[in-house]
Every structure is written in structure tokens, then in C-alpha cells.
Amino acid sequence: MNVSTDLYVEGESFTTELKITGHLIKSFADISGDINPLHTDPDYAKEKGFLKTVAYGNLLGLLISTLIGVKLKTREVMLISQTVNYRKPIYEDDTIVLTGSVTNIVSAVNSVELKLIFSNGRQTVASGMCIFKCL
């Protein structure tokens, strides 16, 4: 039996959060191989106008994965697409909260679109959208 988009209502929201730790940043560097000095060298980051090294923007994808895979009304879903627009840097020790709000439901293809807002508690650091399919 397939899960239906009838489970979702336009305007409803789902949230998850992630603490950006030094271990998480180091693990991402190790896995990705991205050792750009903006993420690894505090002096370089400060020279470029940042408070300290900037956490990897793609860590925000972890929040999308958790939101879609764990925080929805059912786990019988699959991520179809995502976009993230970065507005402000994120740093170690930030706690990022992702809120995904249902903006569109397409019953014909059993998919739901979410507007994504990433916040560090003080300001929006990124925004975007994703589409998931109900299986």
C-alpha cells in the first residue's frame, strides 16, 4: 500500500536541529576531502572577514536528511530534490534549527514541497526548498 499525500496539509511545519561541533566539522573535512582554509584555518578566515573558521554549508544537508527521513508523519518517503541558498555563515557551536513548511501538495505524482528555513536562533542563515515523494 502506498502512503498518500493526504497525510499533509499546506502550511503545516516540521522541525529538526543540529549542534555544529568541532568533531562534526572535522569529520566532514575527513569524509569530503575539502580542506579549504576558510573551514580549517582560523587566521585565514579572520583575514577574509569572518569571526572564525566557517562551518561547511553542506552540513545543512544533514538537517534536510533528518527532516525528511525521520521527522515527517511517516518514514515512507523519498527525497526528490533540494536547494539551499546560503545567506550567512555558520560556525562551530551554532545550533541550527531547520523548519520545513508544506507549500505545495501534488497528489497526481504523490509529492510534497517544503519551504526550508535554517536559523541559528538569531537570524536566518539559509533558506531553500525540497520535494519529497510519498512511497
mmCIF file of N, CA and C in Angstrom:
data_model
loop_
_atom_site.group_PDB
_atom_site.id
_atom_site.type_symbol
_atom_site.label_atom_id
_atom_site.label_comp_id
_atom_site.label_asym_id
_atom_site.label_seq_id
_atom_site.Cartn_x
_atom_site.Cartn_y
_atom_site.Cartn_z
ATOM 1 N N MET A 1 0.834 -1.187 0.000
ATOM 2 C CA MET A 1 0.000 0.000 0.000
ATOM 3 C C MET A 1 0.874 1.245 0.000
ATOM 4 N N ASN A 2 0.525 2.207 -0.825
ATOM 5 C CA ASN A 2 1.277 3.455 -0.897
ATOM 6 C C ASN A 2 0.791 4.447 0.154
ATOM 7 N N VAL A 3 1.719 5.238 0.680
ATOM 8 C CA VAL A 3 1.370 6.334 1.571
ATOM 9 C C VAL A 3 0.861 7.475 0.698
ATOM 10 N N SER A 4 -0.124 8.178 1.187
ATOM 11 C CA SER A 4 -0.749 9.236 0.402
ATOM 12 C C SER A 4 -0.317 10.619 0.868
ATOM 13 N N THR A 5 -0.344 11.568 -0.055
ATOM 14 C CA THR A 5 -0.089 12.965 0.290
ATOM 15 C C THR A 5 -1.203 13.518 1.173
ATOM 16 N N ASP A 6 -2.305 12.775 1.334
ATOM 17 C CA ASP A 6 -3.411 13.217 2.196
ATOM 18 C C ASP A 6 -2.974 13.380 3.651
ATOM 19 N N LEU A 7 -1.834 12.817 4.002
ATOM 20 C CA LEU A 7 -1.309 12.966 5.362
ATOM 21 C C LEU A 7 -0.881 14.407 5.653
ATOM 22 N N TYR A 8 -0.630 15.188 4.609
ATOM 23 C CA TYR A 8 -0.032 16.510 4.763
ATOM 24 C C TYR A 8 -1.018 17.616 4.407
ATOM 25 N N VAL A 9 -0.845 18.774 5.056
ATOM 26 C CA VAL A 9 -1.709 19.927 4.862
ATOM 27 C C VAL A 9 -0.832 21.140 4.580
ATOM 28 N N GLU A 10 -1.201 21.923 3.568
ATOM 29 C CA GLU A 10 -0.431 23.141 3.288
ATOM 30 C C GLU A 10 -0.383 24.016 4.535
ATOM 31 N N GLY A 11 0.805 24.527 4.811
ATOM 32 C CA GLY A 11 1.019 25.405 5.954
ATOM 33 C C GLY A 11 1.564 24.708 7.187
ATOM 34 N N GLU A 12 1.426 23.384 7.291
ATOM 35 C CA GLU A 12 1.966 22.709 8.475
ATOM 36 C C GLU A 12 3.488 22.658 8.393
ATOM 37 N N SER A 13 4.126 22.592 9.560
ATOM 38 C CA SER A 13 5.583 22.659 9.630
ATOM 39 C C SER A 13 6.162 21.496 10.428
ATOM 40 N N PHE A 14 7.418 21.196 10.102
ATOM 41 C CA PHE A 14 8.194 20.162 10.782
ATOM 42 C C PHE A 14 9.556 20.764 11.097
ATOM 43 N N THR A 15 10.157 20.380 12.223
ATOM 44 C CA THR A 15 11.454 20.957 12.595
ATOM 45 C C THR A 15 12.432 19.880 13.053
ATOM 46 N N THR A 16 13.695 20.238 12.938
ATOM 47 C CA THR A 16 14.787 19.451 13.494
ATOM 48 C C THR A 16 15.936 20.417 13.763
ATOM 49 N N GLU A 17 16.888 19.992 14.556
ATOM 50 C CA GLU A 17 18.025 20.869 14.837
ATOM 51 C C GLU A 17 19.314 20.066 14.918
ATOM 52 N N LEU A 18 20.414 20.787 14.777
ATOM 53 C CA LEU A 18 21.738 20.176 14.796
ATOM 54 C C LEU A 18 22.727 21.146 15.422
ATOM 55 N N LYS A 19 23.477 20.656 16.406
ATOM 56 C CA LYS A 19 24.570 21.437 17.005
ATOM 57 C C LYS A 19 25.805 21.233 16.134
ATOM 58 N N ILE A 20 26.395 22.322 15.684
ATOM 59 C CA ILE A 20 27.598 22.271 14.851
ATOM 60 C C ILE A 20 28.803 22.176 15.790
ATOM 61 N N THR A 21 29.412 21.018 15.823
ATOM 62 C CA THR A 21 30.544 20.778 16.731
ATOM 63 C C THR A 21 31.851 20.723 15.938
ATOM 64 N N GLY A 22 32.942 20.873 16.656
ATOM 65 C CA GLY A 22 34.257 20.722 16.033
ATOM 66 C C GLY A 22 34.432 19.333 15.451
ATOM 67 N N HIS A 23 33.935 18.321 16.157
ATOM 68 C CA HIS A 23 34.034 16.944 15.675
ATOM 69 C C HIS A 23 33.257 16.772 14.364
ATOM 70 N N LEU A 24 32.079 17.362 14.279
ATOM 71 C CA LEU A 24 31.268 17.277 13.060
ATOM 72 C C LEU A 24 31.993 17.937 11.886
ATOM 73 N N ILE A 25 32.566 19.101 12.120
ATOM 74 C CA ILE A 25 33.302 19.818 11.070
ATOM 75 C C ILE A 25 34.514 19.003 10.624
ATOM 76 N N LYS A 26 35.267 18.470 11.584
ATOM 77 C CA LYS A 26 36.449 17.662 11.251
ATOM 78 C C LYS A 26 36.052 16.397 10.492
ATOM 79 N N SER A 27 34.989 15.760 10.919
ATOM 80 C CA SER A 27 34.510 14.549 10.234
ATOM 81 C C SER A 27 34.116 14.859 8.798
ATOM 82 N N PHE A 28 33.441 16.001 8.589
ATOM 83 C CA PHE A 28 33.051 16.374 7.231
ATOM 84 C C PHE A 28 34.289 16.598 6.368
ATOM 85 N N ALA A 29 35.284 17.281 6.931
ATOM 86 C CA ALA A 29 36.533 17.510 6.187
ATOM 87 C C ALA A 29 37.187 16.184 5.815
ATOM 88 N N ASP A 30 37.228 15.253 6.763
ATOM 89 C CA ASP A 30 37.836 13.948 6.510
ATOM 90 C C ASP A 30 37.084 13.175 5.434
ATOM 91 N N ILE A 31 35.761 13.190 5.495
ATOM 92 C CA ILE A 31 34.953 12.442 4.533
ATOM 93 C C ILE A 31 34.982 13.089 3.151
ATOM 94 N N SER A 32 34.851 14.415 3.107
ATOM 95 C CA SER A 32 34.739 15.112 1.819
ATOM 96 C C SER A 32 36.090 15.393 1.168
ATOM 97 N N GLY A 33 37.138 15.510 1.989
ATOM 98 C CA GLY A 33 38.433 15.906 1.450
ATOM 99 C C GLY A 33 38.557 17.411 1.249
ATOM 100 N N ASP A 34 37.522 18.164 1.634
ATOM 101 C CA ASP A 34 37.525 19.628 1.488
ATOM 102 C C ASP A 34 38.303 20.230 2.647
ATOM 103 N N ILE A 35 39.533 20.648 2.373
ATOM 104 C CA ILE A 35 40.363 21.275 3.408
ATOM 105 C C ILE A 35 40.613 22.755 3.076
ATOM 106 N N ASN A 36 39.652 23.365 2.411
ATOM 107 C CA ASN A 36 39.740 24.791 2.102
ATOM 108 C C ASN A 36 40.033 25.550 3.387
ATOM 109 N N PRO A 37 40.980 26.500 3.352
ATOM 110 C CA PRO A 37 41.370 27.206 4.579
ATOM 111 C C PRO A 37 40.248 28.016 5.228
ATOM 112 N N LEU A 38 39.214 28.352 4.494
ATOM 113 C CA LEU A 38 38.082 29.048 5.103
ATOM 114 C C LEU A 38 37.459 28.196 6.213
ATOM 115 N N HIS A 39 37.561 26.871 6.055
ATOM 116 C CA HIS A 39 36.987 25.938 7.015
ATOM 117 C C HIS A 39 38.009 25.387 8.006
ATOM 118 N N THR A 40 39.287 25.557 7.733
ATOM 119 C CA THR A 40 40.311 24.871 8.533
ATOM 120 C C THR A 40 41.347 25.799 9.177
ATOM 121 N N ASP A 41 41.443 27.036 8.727
ATOM 122 C CA ASP A 41 42.487 27.949 9.211
ATOM 123 C C ASP A 41 41.852 29.212 9.789
ATOM 124 N N PRO A 42 41.809 29.336 11.118
ATOM 125 C CA PRO A 42 41.165 30.497 11.748
ATOM 126 C C PRO A 42 41.757 31.836 11.314
ATOM 127 N N ASP A 43 43.066 31.908 11.140
ATOM 128 C CA ASP A 43 43.697 33.162 10.721
ATOM 129 C C ASP A 43 43.238 33.555 9.314
ATOM 130 N N TYR A 44 43.190 32.592 8.420
ATOM 131 C CA TYR A 44 42.725 32.851 7.056
ATOM 132 C C TYR A 44 41.268 33.322 7.078
ATOM 133 N N ALA A 45 40.421 32.647 7.839
ATOM 134 C CA ALA A 45 39.002 33.016 7.907
ATOM 135 C C ALA A 45 38.842 34.443 8.433
ATOM 136 N N LYS A 46 39.594 34.799 9.470
ATOM 137 C CA LYS A 46 39.521 36.156 10.021
ATOM 138 C C LYS A 46 40.026 37.178 9.012
ATOM 139 N N GLU A 47 41.088 36.838 8.302
ATOM 140 C CA GLU A 47 41.635 37.712 7.258
ATOM 141 C C GLU A 47 40.580 38.005 6.180
ATOM 142 N N LYS A 48 39.698 37.054 5.955
ATOM 143 C CA LYS A 48 38.646 37.200 4.937
ATOM 144 C C LYS A 48 37.377 37.833 5.492
ATOM 145 N N GLY A 49 37.407 38.242 6.785
ATOM 146 C CA GLY A 49 36.287 38.981 7.361
ATOM 147 C C GLY A 49 35.302 38.170 8.184
ATOM 148 N N PHE A 50 35.624 36.916 8.485
ATOM 149 C CA PHE A 50 34.736 36.080 9.277
ATOM 150 C C PHE A 50 35.198 36.063 10.729
ATOM 151 N N LEU A 51 34.297 35.710 11.642
ATOM 152 C CA LEU A 51 34.627 35.676 13.074
ATOM 153 C C LEU A 51 35.661 34.613 13.393
ATOM 154 N N LYS A 52 35.546 33.490 12.715
ATOM 155 C CA LYS A 52 36.440 32.339 12.882
ATOM 156 C C LYS A 52 36.202 31.425 11.690
ATOM 157 N N THR A 53 36.758 30.223 11.728
ATOM 158 C CA THR A 53 36.529 29.323 10.592
ATOM 159 C C THR A 53 35.031 29.102 10.396
ATOM 160 N N VAL A 54 34.647 29.013 9.142
ATOM 161 C CA VAL A 54 33.246 28.851 8.762
ATOM 162 C C VAL A 54 32.960 27.357 8.624
ATOM 163 N N ALA A 55 31.852 26.923 9.219
ATOM 164 C CA ALA A 55 31.445 25.524 9.074
ATOM 165 C C ALA A 55 30.996 25.286 7.632
ATOM 166 N N TYR A 56 31.077 24.060 7.198
ATOM 167 C CA TYR A 56 30.697 23.684 5.838
ATOM 168 C C TYR A 56 29.200 23.886 5.628
ATOM 169 N N GLY A 57 28.849 24.600 4.575
ATOM 170 C CA GLY A 57 27.440 24.805 4.249
ATOM 171 C C GLY A 57 26.704 23.508 4.007
ATOM 172 N N ASN A 58 27.410 22.528 3.465
ATOM 173 C CA ASN A 58 26.739 21.259 3.164
ATOM 174 C C ASN A 58 26.352 20.474 4.417
ATOM 175 N N LEU A 59 26.788 20.920 5.594
ATOM 176 C CA LEU A 59 26.290 20.303 6.823
ATOM 177 C C LEU A 59 24.782 20.529 6.961
ATOM 178 N N LEU A 60 24.275 21.582 6.320
ATOM 179 C CA LEU A 60 22.836 21.827 6.377
ATOM 180 C C LEU A 60 22.050 20.709 5.697
ATOM 181 N N GLY A 61 22.702 20.018 4.768
ATOM 182 C CA GLY A 61 22.066 18.869 4.127
ATOM 183 C C GLY A 61 21.751 17.764 5.116
ATOM 184 N N LEU A 62 22.538 17.670 6.192
ATOM 185 C CA LEU A 62 22.256 16.680 7.239
ATOM 186 C C LEU A 62 20.894 16.941 7.869
ATOM 187 N N LEU A 63 20.585 18.221 8.041
ATOM 188 C CA LEU A 63 19.286 18.579 8.616
ATOM 189 C C LEU A 63 18.141 18.203 7.680
ATOM 190 N N ILE A 64 18.341 18.426 6.383
ATOM 191 C CA ILE A 64 17.304 18.056 5.409
ATOM 192 C C ILE A 64 17.084 16.548 5.456
ATOM 193 N N SER A 65 18.160 15.797 5.483
ATOM 194 C CA SER A 65 18.058 14.347 5.533
ATOM 195 C C SER A 65 17.281 13.883 6.768
ATOM 196 N N THR A 66 17.577 14.462 7.923
ATOM 197 C CA THR A 66 16.867 14.097 9.151
ATOM 198 C C THR A 66 15.410 14.517 9.087
ATOM 199 N N LEU A 67 15.155 15.717 8.580
ATOM 200 C CA LEU A 67 13.779 16.194 8.486
ATOM 201 C C LEU A 67 12.940 15.245 7.638
ATOM 202 N N ILE A 68 13.442 14.899 6.456
ATOM 203 C CA ILE A 68 12.689 14.045 5.537
ATOM 204 C C ILE A 68 12.661 12.596 6.030
ATOM 205 N N GLY A 69 13.772 12.098 6.507
ATOM 206 C CA GLY A 69 13.862 10.692 6.866
ATOM 207 C C GLY A 69 13.259 10.310 8.196
ATOM 208 N N VAL A 70 13.117 11.299 9.122
ATOM 209 C CA VAL A 70 12.734 10.949 10.481
ATOM 210 C C VAL A 70 11.596 11.803 11.044
ATOM 211 N N LYS A 71 11.488 13.063 10.665
ATOM 212 C CA LYS A 71 10.604 13.999 11.361
ATOM 213 C C LYS A 71 9.223 14.185 10.726
ATOM 214 N N LEU A 72 8.978 13.603 9.577
ATOM 215 C CA LEU A 72 7.670 13.739 8.936
ATOM 216 C C LEU A 72 6.662 12.786 9.567
ATOM 217 N N LYS A 73 5.446 12.782 9.067
ATOM 218 C CA LYS A 73 4.377 11.941 9.617
ATOM 219 C C LYS A 73 4.586 10.462 9.328
ATOM 220 N N THR A 74 5.400 10.155 8.345
ATOM 221 C CA THR A 74 5.718 8.776 8.001
ATOM 222 C C THR A 74 7.146 8.737 7.465
ATOM 223 N N ARG A 75 7.772 7.613 7.603
ATOM 224 C CA ARG A 75 9.113 7.445 7.048
ATOM 225 C C ARG A 75 9.058 6.856 5.650
ATOM 226 N N GLU A 76 7.856 6.623 5.147
ATOM 227 C CA GLU A 76 7.682 6.053 3.807
ATOM 228 C C GLU A 76 7.701 7.176 2.771
ATOM 229 N N VAL A 77 8.847 7.847 2.709
ATOM 230 C CA VAL A 77 9.042 8.975 1.795
ATOM 231 C C VAL A 77 10.437 8.889 1.185
ATOM 232 N N MET A 78 10.620 9.619 0.113
ATOM 233 C CA MET A 78 11.926 9.673 -0.547
ATOM 234 C C MET A 78 12.162 11.102 -1.019
ATOM 235 N N LEU A 79 13.332 11.642 -0.707
ATOM 236 C CA LEU A 79 13.709 12.976 -1.152
ATOM 237 C C LEU A 79 13.916 12.969 -2.662
ATOM 238 N N ILE A 80 13.279 13.916 -3.345
ATOM 239 C CA ILE A 80 13.372 14.011 -4.798
ATOM 240 C C ILE A 80 14.336 15.125 -5.219
ATOM 241 N N SER A 81 14.246 16.284 -4.558
ATOM 242 C CA SER A 81 15.144 17.399 -4.895
ATOM 243 C C SER A 81 15.277 18.328 -3.705
ATOM 244 N N GLN A 82 16.357 19.101 -3.723
ATOM 245 C CA GLN A 82 16.576 20.099 -2.678
ATOM 246 C C GLN A 82 17.418 21.235 -3.225
ATOM 247 N N THR A 83 17.170 22.424 -2.700
ATOM 248 C CA THR A 83 18.019 23.578 -2.977
ATOM 249 C C THR A 83 18.239 24.305 -1.654
ATOM 250 N N VAL A 84 19.429 24.836 -1.498
ATOM 251 C CA VAL A 84 19.759 25.621 -0.309
ATOM 252 C C VAL A 84 20.462 26.882 -0.776
ATOM 253 N N ASN A 85 19.976 28.017 -0.310
ATOM 254 C CA ASN A 85 20.592 29.310 -0.595
ATOM 255 C C ASN A 85 21.215 29.823 0.709
ATOM 256 N N TYR A 86 22.523 29.956 0.699
ATOM 257 C CA TYR A 86 23.263 30.352 1.894
ATOM 258 C C TYR A 86 23.246 31.873 2.022
ATOM 259 N N ARG A 87 22.859 32.376 3.205
ATOM 260 C CA ARG A 87 22.757 33.817 3.440
ATOM 261 C C ARG A 87 23.807 34.336 4.407
ATOM 262 N N LYS A 88 24.078 33.543 5.450
ATOM 263 C CA LYS A 88 25.015 33.942 6.500
ATOM 264 C C LYS A 88 25.894 32.745 6.836
ATOM 265 N N PRO A 89 27.107 32.992 7.307
ATOM 266 C CA PRO A 89 27.970 31.870 7.687
ATOM 267 C C PRO A 89 27.451 31.174 8.941
ATOM 268 N N ILE A 90 27.791 29.900 9.045
ATOM 269 C CA ILE A 90 27.535 29.168 10.280
ATOM 270 C C ILE A 90 28.884 28.793 10.874
ATOM 271 N N TYR A 91 28.898 28.694 12.199
ATOM 272 C CA TYR A 91 30.150 28.476 12.910
ATOM 273 C C TYR A 91 30.016 27.321 13.898
ATOM 274 N N GLU A 92 31.173 26.810 14.305
ATOM 275 C CA GLU A 92 31.204 25.825 15.385
ATOM 276 C C GLU A 92 30.461 26.398 16.587
ATOM 277 N N ASP A 93 29.733 25.557 17.270
ATOM 278 C CA ASP A 93 28.916 25.871 18.447
ATOM 279 C C ASP A 93 27.563 26.490 18.118
ATOM 280 N N ASP A 94 27.288 26.799 16.856
ATOM 281 C CA ASP A 94 25.933 27.214 16.475
ATOM 282 C C ASP A 94 25.006 26.005 16.570
ATOM 283 N N THR A 95 23.797 26.230 16.995
ATOM 284 C CA THR A 95 22.743 25.233 16.879
ATOM 285 C C THR A 95 21.820 25.706 15.779
ATOM 286 N N ILE A 96 21.731 24.922 14.718
ATOM 287 C CA ILE A 96 20.926 25.290 13.559
ATOM 288 C C ILE A 96 19.587 24.566 13.642
ATOM 289 N N VAL A 97 18.516 25.334 13.535
ATOM 290 C CA VAL A 97 17.160 24.795 13.526
ATOM 291 C C VAL A 97 16.633 24.902 12.106
ATOM 292 N N LEU A 98 16.159 23.798 11.583
ATOM 293 C CA LEU A 98 15.523 23.764 10.267
ATOM 294 C C LEU A 98 14.027 23.620 10.455
ATOM 295 N N THR A 99 13.283 24.526 9.819
ATOM 296 C CA THR A 99 11.830 24.423 9.764
ATOM 297 C C THR A 99 11.442 24.208 8.312
ATOM 298 N N GLY A 100 10.710 23.139 8.069
ATOM 299 C CA GLY A 100 10.188 22.847 6.738
ATOM 300 C C GLY A 100 8.688 23.002 6.753
ATOM 301 N N SER A 101 8.170 23.901 5.929
ATOM 302 C CA SER A 101 6.731 24.179 5.874
ATOM 303 C C SER A 101 6.168 23.712 4.544
ATOM 304 N N VAL A 102 5.063 23.007 4.606
ATOM 305 C CA VAL A 102 4.413 22.493 3.397
ATOM 306 C C VAL A 102 3.860 23.666 2.594
ATOM 307 N N THR A 103 4.322 23.793 1.341
ATOM 308 C CA THR A 103 3.856 24.875 0.469
ATOM 309 C C THR A 103 3.055 24.383 -0.721
ATOM 310 N N ASN A 104 3.221 23.116 -1.063
ATOM 311 C CA ASN A 104 2.519 22.600 -2.244
ATOM 312 C C ASN A 104 2.400 21.087 -2.123
ATOM 313 N N ILE A 105 1.235 20.590 -2.470
ATOM 314 C CA ILE A 105 0.972 19.155 -2.484
ATOM 315 C C ILE A 105 0.499 18.792 -3.883
ATOM 316 N N VAL A 106 1.178 17.831 -4.511
ATOM 317 C CA VAL A 106 0.802 17.400 -5.854
ATOM 318 C C VAL A 106 0.371 15.939 -5.773
ATOM 319 N N SER A 107 -0.915 15.745 -5.572
ATOM 320 C CA SER A 107 -1.462 14.392 -5.397
ATOM 321 C C SER A 107 -1.248 13.522 -6.628
ATOM 322 N N ALA A 108 -1.264 14.120 -7.812
ATOM 323 C CA ALA A 108 -1.133 13.350 -9.054
ATOM 324 C C ALA A 108 0.171 12.562 -9.110
ATOM 325 N N VAL A 109 1.240 13.112 -8.515
ATOM 326 C CA VAL A 109 2.531 12.413 -8.505
ATOM 327 C C VAL A 109 2.969 12.062 -7.076
ATOM 328 N N ASN A 110 2.030 12.233 -6.122
ATOM 329 C CA ASN A 110 2.247 11.843 -4.734
ATOM 330 C C ASN A 110 3.470 12.532 -4.116
ATOM 331 N N SER A 111 3.586 13.852 -4.346
ATOM 332 C CA SER A 111 4.740 14.583 -3.825
ATOM 333 C C SER A 111 4.313 15.810 -3.030
ATOM 334 N N VAL A 112 5.227 16.240 -2.162
ATOM 335 C CA VAL A 112 5.004 17.380 -1.283
ATOM 336 C C VAL A 112 6.224 18.286 -1.369
ATOM 337 N N GLU A 113 5.982 19.587 -1.452
ATOM 338 C CA GLU A 113 7.068 20.576 -1.475
ATOM 339 C C GLU A 113 7.122 21.278 -0.130
ATOM 340 N N LEU A 114 8.339 21.435 0.380
ATOM 341 C CA LEU A 114 8.561 22.149 1.639
ATOM 342 C C LEU A 114 9.421 23.381 1.412
ATOM 343 N N LYS A 115 9.033 24.488 2.013
ATOM 344 C CA LYS A 115 9.895 25.667 2.104
ATOM 345 C C LYS A 115 10.801 25.434 3.304
ATOM 346 N N LEU A 116 12.097 25.676 3.148
ATOM 347 C CA LEU A 116 13.081 25.414 4.197
ATOM 348 C C LEU A 116 13.652 26.720 4.745
ATOM 349 N N ILE A 117 13.678 26.857 6.051
ATOM 350 C CA ILE A 117 14.316 27.997 6.715
ATOM 351 C C ILE A 117 15.272 27.443 7.769
ATOM 352 N N PHE A 118 16.535 27.809 7.655
ATOM 353 C CA PHE A 118 17.584 27.418 8.597
ATOM 354 C C PHE A 118 17.920 28.638 9.454
ATOM 355 N N SER A 119 17.864 28.485 10.773
ATOM 356 C CA SER A 119 18.126 29.600 11.679
ATOM 357 C C SER A 119 19.135 29.191 12.740
ATOM 358 N N ASN A 120 19.947 30.150 13.163
ATOM 359 C CA ASN A 120 20.888 29.882 14.258
ATOM 360 C C ASN A 120 20.373 30.442 15.584
ATOM 361 N N GLY A 121 19.093 30.798 15.633
ATOM 362 C CA GLY A 121 18.498 31.357 16.845
ATOM 363 C C GLY A 121 18.523 32.866 16.877
ATOM 364 N N ARG A 122 19.373 33.462 16.062
ATOM 365 C CA ARG A 122 19.472 34.917 15.984
ATOM 366 C C ARG A 122 18.988 35.428 14.632
ATOM 367 N N GLN A 123 19.218 34.625 13.603
ATOM 368 C CA GLN A 123 18.892 35.066 12.256
ATOM 369 C C GLN A 123 18.774 33.871 11.316
ATOM 370 N N THR A 124 18.166 34.114 10.163
ATOM 371 C CA THR A 124 18.107 33.091 9.126
ATOM 372 C C THR A 124 19.478 33.005 8.474
ATOM 373 N N VAL A 125 20.050 31.809 8.445
ATOM 374 C CA VAL A 125 21.377 31.616 7.842
ATOM 375 C C VAL A 125 21.287 31.023 6.442
ATOM 376 N N ALA A 126 20.160 30.391 6.138
ATOM 377 C CA ALA A 126 19.960 29.807 4.805
ATOM 378 C C ALA A 126 18.466 29.553 4.608
ATOM 379 N N SER A 127 18.096 29.404 3.345
ATOM 380 C CA SER A 127 16.720 29.061 3.006
ATOM 381 C C SER A 127 16.748 28.181 1.782
ATOM 382 N N GLY A 128 15.618 27.620 1.453
ATOM 383 C CA GLY A 128 15.575 26.777 0.265
ATOM 384 C C GLY A 128 14.250 26.076 0.153
ATOM 385 N N MET A 129 14.283 24.962 -0.572
ATOM 386 C CA MET A 129 13.081 24.154 -0.728
ATOM 387 C C MET A 129 13.499 22.721 -1.018
ATOM 388 N N CYS A 130 12.562 21.828 -0.779
ATOM 389 C CA CYS A 130 12.776 20.430 -1.163
ATOM 390 C C CYS A 130 11.437 19.824 -1.539
ATOM 391 N N ILE A 131 11.529 18.740 -2.281
ATOM 392 C CA ILE A 131 10.353 17.985 -2.663
ATOM 393 C C ILE A 131 10.590 16.544 -2.242
ATOM 394 N N PHE A 132 9.591 15.958 -1.612
ATOM 395 C CA PHE A 132 9.669 14.535 -1.292
ATOM 396 C C PHE A 132 8.452 13.823 -1.868
ATOM 397 N N LYS A 133 8.660 12.561 -2.137
ATOM 398 C CA LYS A 133 7.606 11.709 -2.688
ATOM 399 C C LYS A 133 7.139 10.745 -1.611
ATOM 400 N N CYS A 134 5.843 10.583 -1.488
ATOM 401 C CA CYS A 134 5.285 9.577 -0.596
ATOM 402 C C CYS A 134 5.319 8.231 -1.310
ATOM 403 N N LEU A 135 5.830 7.220 -0.646
ATOM 404 C CA LEU A 135 6.001 5.899 -1.255
ATOM 405 C C LEU A 135 4.817 4.985 -0.977
#
